[in-house]
mmCIF file with all atom_site columns, C-alpha atoms in Angstrom:
data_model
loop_
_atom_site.group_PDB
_atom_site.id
_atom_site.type_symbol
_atom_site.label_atom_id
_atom_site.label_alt_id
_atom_site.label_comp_id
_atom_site.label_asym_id
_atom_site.label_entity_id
_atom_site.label_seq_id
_atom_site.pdbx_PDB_ins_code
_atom_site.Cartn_x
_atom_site.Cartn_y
_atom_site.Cartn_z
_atom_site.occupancy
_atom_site.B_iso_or_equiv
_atom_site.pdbx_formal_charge
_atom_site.auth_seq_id
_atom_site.auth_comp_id
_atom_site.auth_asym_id
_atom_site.auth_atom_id
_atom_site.pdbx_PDB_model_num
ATOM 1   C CA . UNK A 1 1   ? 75.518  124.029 96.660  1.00 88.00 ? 128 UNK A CA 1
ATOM 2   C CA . UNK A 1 2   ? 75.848  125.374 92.891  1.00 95.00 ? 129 UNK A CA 1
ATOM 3   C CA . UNK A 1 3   ? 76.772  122.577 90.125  1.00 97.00 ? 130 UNK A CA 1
ATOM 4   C CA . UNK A 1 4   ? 77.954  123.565 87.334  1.00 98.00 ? 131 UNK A CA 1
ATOM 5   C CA . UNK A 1 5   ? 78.227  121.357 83.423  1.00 96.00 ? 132 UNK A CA 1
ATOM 6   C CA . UNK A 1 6   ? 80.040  122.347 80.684  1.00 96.00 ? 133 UNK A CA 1
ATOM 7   C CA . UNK A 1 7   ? 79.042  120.821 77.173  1.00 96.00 ? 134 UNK A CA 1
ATOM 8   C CA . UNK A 1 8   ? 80.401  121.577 73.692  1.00 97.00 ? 135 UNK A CA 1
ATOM 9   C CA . UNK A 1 9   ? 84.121  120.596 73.620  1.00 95.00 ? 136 UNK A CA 1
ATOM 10  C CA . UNK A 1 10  ? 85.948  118.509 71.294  1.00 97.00 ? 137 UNK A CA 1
ATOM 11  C CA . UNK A 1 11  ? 88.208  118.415 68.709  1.00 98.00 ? 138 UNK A CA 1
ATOM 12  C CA . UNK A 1 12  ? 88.486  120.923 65.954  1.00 98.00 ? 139 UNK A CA 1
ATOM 13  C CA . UNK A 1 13  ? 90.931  121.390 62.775  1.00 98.00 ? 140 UNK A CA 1
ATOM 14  C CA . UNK A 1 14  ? 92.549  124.576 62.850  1.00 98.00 ? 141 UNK A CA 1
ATOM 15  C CA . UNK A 1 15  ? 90.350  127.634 61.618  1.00 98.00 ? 142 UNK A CA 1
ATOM 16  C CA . UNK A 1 16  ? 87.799  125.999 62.898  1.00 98.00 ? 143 UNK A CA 1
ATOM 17  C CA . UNK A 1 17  ? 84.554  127.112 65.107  1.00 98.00 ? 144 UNK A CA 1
ATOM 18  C CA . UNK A 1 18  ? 83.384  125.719 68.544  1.00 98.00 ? 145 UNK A CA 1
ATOM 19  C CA . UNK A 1 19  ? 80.155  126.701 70.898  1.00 98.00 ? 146 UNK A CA 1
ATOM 20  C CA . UNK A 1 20  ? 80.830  125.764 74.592  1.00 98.00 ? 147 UNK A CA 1
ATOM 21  C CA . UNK A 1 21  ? 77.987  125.748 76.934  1.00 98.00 ? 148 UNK A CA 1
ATOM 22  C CA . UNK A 1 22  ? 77.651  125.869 80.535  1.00 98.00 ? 149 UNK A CA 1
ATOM 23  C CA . UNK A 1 23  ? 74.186  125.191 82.635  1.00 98.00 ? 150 UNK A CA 1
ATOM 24  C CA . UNK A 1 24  ? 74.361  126.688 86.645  1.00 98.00 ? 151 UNK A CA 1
ATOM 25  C CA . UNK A 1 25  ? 72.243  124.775 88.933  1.00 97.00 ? 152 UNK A CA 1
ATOM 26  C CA . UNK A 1 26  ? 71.621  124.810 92.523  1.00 95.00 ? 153 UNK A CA 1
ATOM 27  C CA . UNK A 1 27  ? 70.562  127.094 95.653  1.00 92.00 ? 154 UNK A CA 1
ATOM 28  C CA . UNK A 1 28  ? 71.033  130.300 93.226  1.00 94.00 ? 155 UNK A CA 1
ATOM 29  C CA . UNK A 1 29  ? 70.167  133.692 94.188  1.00 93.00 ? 156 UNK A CA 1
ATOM 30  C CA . UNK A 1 30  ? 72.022  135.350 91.937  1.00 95.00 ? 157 UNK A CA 1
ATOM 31  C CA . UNK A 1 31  ? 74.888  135.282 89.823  1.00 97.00 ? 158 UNK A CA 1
ATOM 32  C CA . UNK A 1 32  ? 77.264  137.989 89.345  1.00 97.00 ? 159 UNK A CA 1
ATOM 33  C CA . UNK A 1 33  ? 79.998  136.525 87.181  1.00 98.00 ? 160 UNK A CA 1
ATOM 34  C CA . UNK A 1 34  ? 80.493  134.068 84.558  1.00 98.00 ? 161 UNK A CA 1
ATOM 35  C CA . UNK A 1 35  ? 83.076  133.369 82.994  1.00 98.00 ? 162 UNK A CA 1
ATOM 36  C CA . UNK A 1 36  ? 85.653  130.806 80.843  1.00 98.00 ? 163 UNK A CA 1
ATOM 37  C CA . UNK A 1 37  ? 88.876  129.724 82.210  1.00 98.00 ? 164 UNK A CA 1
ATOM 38  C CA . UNK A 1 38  ? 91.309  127.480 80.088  1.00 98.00 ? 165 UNK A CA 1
ATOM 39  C CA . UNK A 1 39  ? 94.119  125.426 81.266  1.00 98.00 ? 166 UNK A CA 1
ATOM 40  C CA . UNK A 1 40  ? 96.908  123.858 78.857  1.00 97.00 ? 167 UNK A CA 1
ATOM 41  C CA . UNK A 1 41  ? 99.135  121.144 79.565  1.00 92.00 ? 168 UNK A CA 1
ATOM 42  C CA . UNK A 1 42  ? 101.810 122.481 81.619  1.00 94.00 ? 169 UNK A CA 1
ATOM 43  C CA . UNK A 1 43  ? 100.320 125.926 82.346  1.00 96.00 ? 170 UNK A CA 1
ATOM 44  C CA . UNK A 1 44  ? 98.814  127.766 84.173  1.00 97.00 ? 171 UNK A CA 1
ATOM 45  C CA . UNK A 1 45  ? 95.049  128.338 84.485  1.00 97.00 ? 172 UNK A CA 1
ATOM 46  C CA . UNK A 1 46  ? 93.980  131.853 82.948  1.00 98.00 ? 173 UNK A CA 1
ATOM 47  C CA . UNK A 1 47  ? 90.924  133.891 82.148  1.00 98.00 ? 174 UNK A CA 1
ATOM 48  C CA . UNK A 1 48  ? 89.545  133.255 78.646  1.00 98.00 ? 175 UNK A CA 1
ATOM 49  C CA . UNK A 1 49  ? 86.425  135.401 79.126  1.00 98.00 ? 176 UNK A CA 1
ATOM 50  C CA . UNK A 1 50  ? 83.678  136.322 81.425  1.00 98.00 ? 177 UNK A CA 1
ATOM 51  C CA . UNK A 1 51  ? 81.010  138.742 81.871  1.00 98.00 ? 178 UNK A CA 1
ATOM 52  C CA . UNK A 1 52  ? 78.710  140.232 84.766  1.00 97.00 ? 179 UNK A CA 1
ATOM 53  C CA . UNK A 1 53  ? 75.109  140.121 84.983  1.00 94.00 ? 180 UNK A CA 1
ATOM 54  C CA . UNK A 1 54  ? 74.860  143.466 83.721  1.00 94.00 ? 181 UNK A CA 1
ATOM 55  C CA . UNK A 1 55  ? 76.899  142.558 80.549  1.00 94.00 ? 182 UNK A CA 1
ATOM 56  C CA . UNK A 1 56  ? 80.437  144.170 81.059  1.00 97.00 ? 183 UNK A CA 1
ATOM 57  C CA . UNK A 1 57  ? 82.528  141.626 79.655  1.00 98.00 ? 184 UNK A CA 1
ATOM 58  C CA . UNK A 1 58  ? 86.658  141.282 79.735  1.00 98.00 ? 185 UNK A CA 1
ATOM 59  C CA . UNK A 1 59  ? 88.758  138.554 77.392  1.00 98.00 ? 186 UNK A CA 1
ATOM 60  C CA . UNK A 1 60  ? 92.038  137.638 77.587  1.00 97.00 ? 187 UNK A CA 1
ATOM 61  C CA . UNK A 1 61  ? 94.602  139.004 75.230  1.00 97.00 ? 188 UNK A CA 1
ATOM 62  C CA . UNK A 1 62  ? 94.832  135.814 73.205  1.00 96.00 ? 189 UNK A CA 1
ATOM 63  C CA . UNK A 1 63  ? 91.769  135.202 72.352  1.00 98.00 ? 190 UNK A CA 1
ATOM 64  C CA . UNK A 1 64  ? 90.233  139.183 71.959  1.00 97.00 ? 191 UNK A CA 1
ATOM 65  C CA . UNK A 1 65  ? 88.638  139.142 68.579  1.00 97.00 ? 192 UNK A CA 1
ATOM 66  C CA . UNK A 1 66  ? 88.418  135.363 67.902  1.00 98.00 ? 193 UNK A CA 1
ATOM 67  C CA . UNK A 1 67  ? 85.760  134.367 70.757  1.00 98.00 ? 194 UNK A CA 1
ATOM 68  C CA . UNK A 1 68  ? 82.991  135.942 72.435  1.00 98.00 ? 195 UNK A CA 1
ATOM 69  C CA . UNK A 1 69  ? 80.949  135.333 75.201  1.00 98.00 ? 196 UNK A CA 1
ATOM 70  C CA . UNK A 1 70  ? 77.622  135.668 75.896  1.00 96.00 ? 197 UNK A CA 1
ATOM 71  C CA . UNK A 1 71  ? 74.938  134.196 79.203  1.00 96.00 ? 198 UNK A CA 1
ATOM 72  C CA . UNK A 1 72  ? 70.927  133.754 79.562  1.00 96.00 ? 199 UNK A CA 1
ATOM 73  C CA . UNK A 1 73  ? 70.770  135.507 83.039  1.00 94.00 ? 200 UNK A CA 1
ATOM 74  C CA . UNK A 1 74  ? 67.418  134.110 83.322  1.00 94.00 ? 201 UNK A CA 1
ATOM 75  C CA . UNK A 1 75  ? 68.523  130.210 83.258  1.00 95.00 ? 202 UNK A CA 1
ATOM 76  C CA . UNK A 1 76  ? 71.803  130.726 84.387  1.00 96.00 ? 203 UNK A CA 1
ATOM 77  C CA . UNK A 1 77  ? 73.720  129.799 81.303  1.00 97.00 ? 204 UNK A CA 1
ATOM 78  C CA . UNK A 1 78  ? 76.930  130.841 79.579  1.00 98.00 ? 205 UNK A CA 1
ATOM 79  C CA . UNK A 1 79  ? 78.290  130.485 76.282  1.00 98.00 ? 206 UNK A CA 1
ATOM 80  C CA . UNK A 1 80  ? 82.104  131.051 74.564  1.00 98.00 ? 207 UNK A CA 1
ATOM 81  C CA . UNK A 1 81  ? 81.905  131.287 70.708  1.00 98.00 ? 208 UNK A CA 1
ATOM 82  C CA . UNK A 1 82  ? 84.825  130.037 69.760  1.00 98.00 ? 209 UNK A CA 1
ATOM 83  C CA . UNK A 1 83  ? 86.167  131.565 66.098  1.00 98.00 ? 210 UNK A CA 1
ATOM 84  C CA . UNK A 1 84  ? 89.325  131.405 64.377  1.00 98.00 ? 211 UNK A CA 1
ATOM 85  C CA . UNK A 1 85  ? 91.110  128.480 66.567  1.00 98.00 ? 212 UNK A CA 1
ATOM 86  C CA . UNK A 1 86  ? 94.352  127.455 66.543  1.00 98.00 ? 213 UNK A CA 1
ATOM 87  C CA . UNK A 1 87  ? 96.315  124.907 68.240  1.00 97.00 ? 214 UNK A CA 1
ATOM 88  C CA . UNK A 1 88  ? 97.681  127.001 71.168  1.00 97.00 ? 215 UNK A CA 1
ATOM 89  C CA . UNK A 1 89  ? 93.465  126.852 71.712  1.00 98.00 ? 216 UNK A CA 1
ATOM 90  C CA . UNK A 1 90  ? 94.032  123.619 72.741  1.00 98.00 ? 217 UNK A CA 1
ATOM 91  C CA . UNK A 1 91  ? 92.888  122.971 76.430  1.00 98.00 ? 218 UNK A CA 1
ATOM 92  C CA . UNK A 1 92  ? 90.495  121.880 79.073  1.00 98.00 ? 219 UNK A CA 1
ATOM 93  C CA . UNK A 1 93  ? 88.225  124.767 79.688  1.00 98.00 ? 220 UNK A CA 1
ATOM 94  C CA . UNK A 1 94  ? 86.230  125.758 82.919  1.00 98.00 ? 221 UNK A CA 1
ATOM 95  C CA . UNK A 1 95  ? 83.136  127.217 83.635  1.00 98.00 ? 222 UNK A CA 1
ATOM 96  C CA . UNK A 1 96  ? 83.192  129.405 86.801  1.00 98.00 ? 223 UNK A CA 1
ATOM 97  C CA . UNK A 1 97  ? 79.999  131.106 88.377  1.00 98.00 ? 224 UNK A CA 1
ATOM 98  C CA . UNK A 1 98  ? 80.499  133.667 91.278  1.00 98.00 ? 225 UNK A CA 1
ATOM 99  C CA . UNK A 1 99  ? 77.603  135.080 92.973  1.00 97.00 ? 226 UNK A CA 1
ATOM 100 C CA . UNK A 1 100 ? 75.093  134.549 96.259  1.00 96.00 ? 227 UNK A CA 1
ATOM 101 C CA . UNK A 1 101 ? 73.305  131.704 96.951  1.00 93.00 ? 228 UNK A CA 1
ATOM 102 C CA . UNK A 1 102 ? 69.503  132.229 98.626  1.00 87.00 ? 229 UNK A CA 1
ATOM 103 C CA . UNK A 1 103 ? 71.409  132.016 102.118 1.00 83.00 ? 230 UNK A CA 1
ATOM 104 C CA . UNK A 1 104 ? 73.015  134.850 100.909 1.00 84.00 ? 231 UNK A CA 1
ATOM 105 C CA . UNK A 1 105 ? 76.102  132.918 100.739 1.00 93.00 ? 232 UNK A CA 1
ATOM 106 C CA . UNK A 1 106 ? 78.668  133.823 98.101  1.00 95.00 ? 233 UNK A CA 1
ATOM 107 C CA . UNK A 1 107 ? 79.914  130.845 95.974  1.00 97.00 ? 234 UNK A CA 1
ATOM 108 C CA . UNK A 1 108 ? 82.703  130.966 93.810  1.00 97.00 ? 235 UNK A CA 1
ATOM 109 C CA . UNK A 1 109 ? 82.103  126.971 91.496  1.00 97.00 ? 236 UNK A CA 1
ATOM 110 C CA . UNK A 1 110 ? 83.591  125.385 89.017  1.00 98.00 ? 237 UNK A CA 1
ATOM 111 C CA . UNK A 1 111 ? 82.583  123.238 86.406  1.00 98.00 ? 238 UNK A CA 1
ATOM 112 C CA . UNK A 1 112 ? 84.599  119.715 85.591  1.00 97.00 ? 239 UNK A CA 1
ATOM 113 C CA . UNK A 1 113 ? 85.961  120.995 82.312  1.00 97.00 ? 240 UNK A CA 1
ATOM 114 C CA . UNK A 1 114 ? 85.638  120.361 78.961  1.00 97.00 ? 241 UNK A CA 1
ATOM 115 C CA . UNK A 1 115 ? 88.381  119.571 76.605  1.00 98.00 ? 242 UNK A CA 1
ATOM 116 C CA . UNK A 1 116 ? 89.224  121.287 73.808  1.00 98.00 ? 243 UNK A CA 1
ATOM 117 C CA . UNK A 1 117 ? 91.462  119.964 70.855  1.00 98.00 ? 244 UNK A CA 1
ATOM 118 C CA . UNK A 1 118 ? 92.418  122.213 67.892  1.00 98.00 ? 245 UNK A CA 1
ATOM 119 C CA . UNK A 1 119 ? 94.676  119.633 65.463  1.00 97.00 ? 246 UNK A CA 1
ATOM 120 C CA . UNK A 1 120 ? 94.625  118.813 61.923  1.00 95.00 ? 247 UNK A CA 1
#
């Protein structure tokens, strides 16, 4: 079983600057993808970012530019530097790890979410 905690959310003015953090822990072989997911009110979930282990990395239109992601293979962390936000930021945002655990199971977790508020 892979756990996975997010850290780093809260609220923010506009313009402002975030860090989120998320720690993978668990029967981990390997991890092939991290990533950020964001949900709004109302809406959908969709990607933010993620990357592979070997550092190829896709964002989502909105936020190209403004954040950027970034993982520690080697203790299973990843990271979204948030830049620039605005209040259409404003959402709970996931942590999702896909990879093989040492059964050589594949796992596809998610993390409990961490809110994100961008309001003056």
């Amino acid at each position: 079983q892979v756990q996975l905690v997010e850290s780093g959310g809260g609220l923010v003015q506009p313009g402002g600057s975030l860090r989120l953090s998320c720690a993978a822990s668990g029967s981990i072989f390997s991890i092939n993808i991290m990533g950020w997911y964001r949900q709004a009110p109302g809406k959908q979930r969709e990607l933010v970012a993620d990357i592979t282990s070997g550092g190829s990395i896709n964002y989502g239109d909105s936020v190209k530019g403004r954040f950027t992601i970034f993982r520690d293979n080697a203790n299973n962390m990843v990271y979204l530097q948030m830049r620039s936000l605005k209040p259409e930021d404003t959402a709970v945002y996931y942590c999702n790890a896909k990879g093989s655990s040492y059964g050589r199971q594949r796992f596809d977790a998610w993390g409990q979410g961490t809110p994100v508020t961008v309001s003056s």
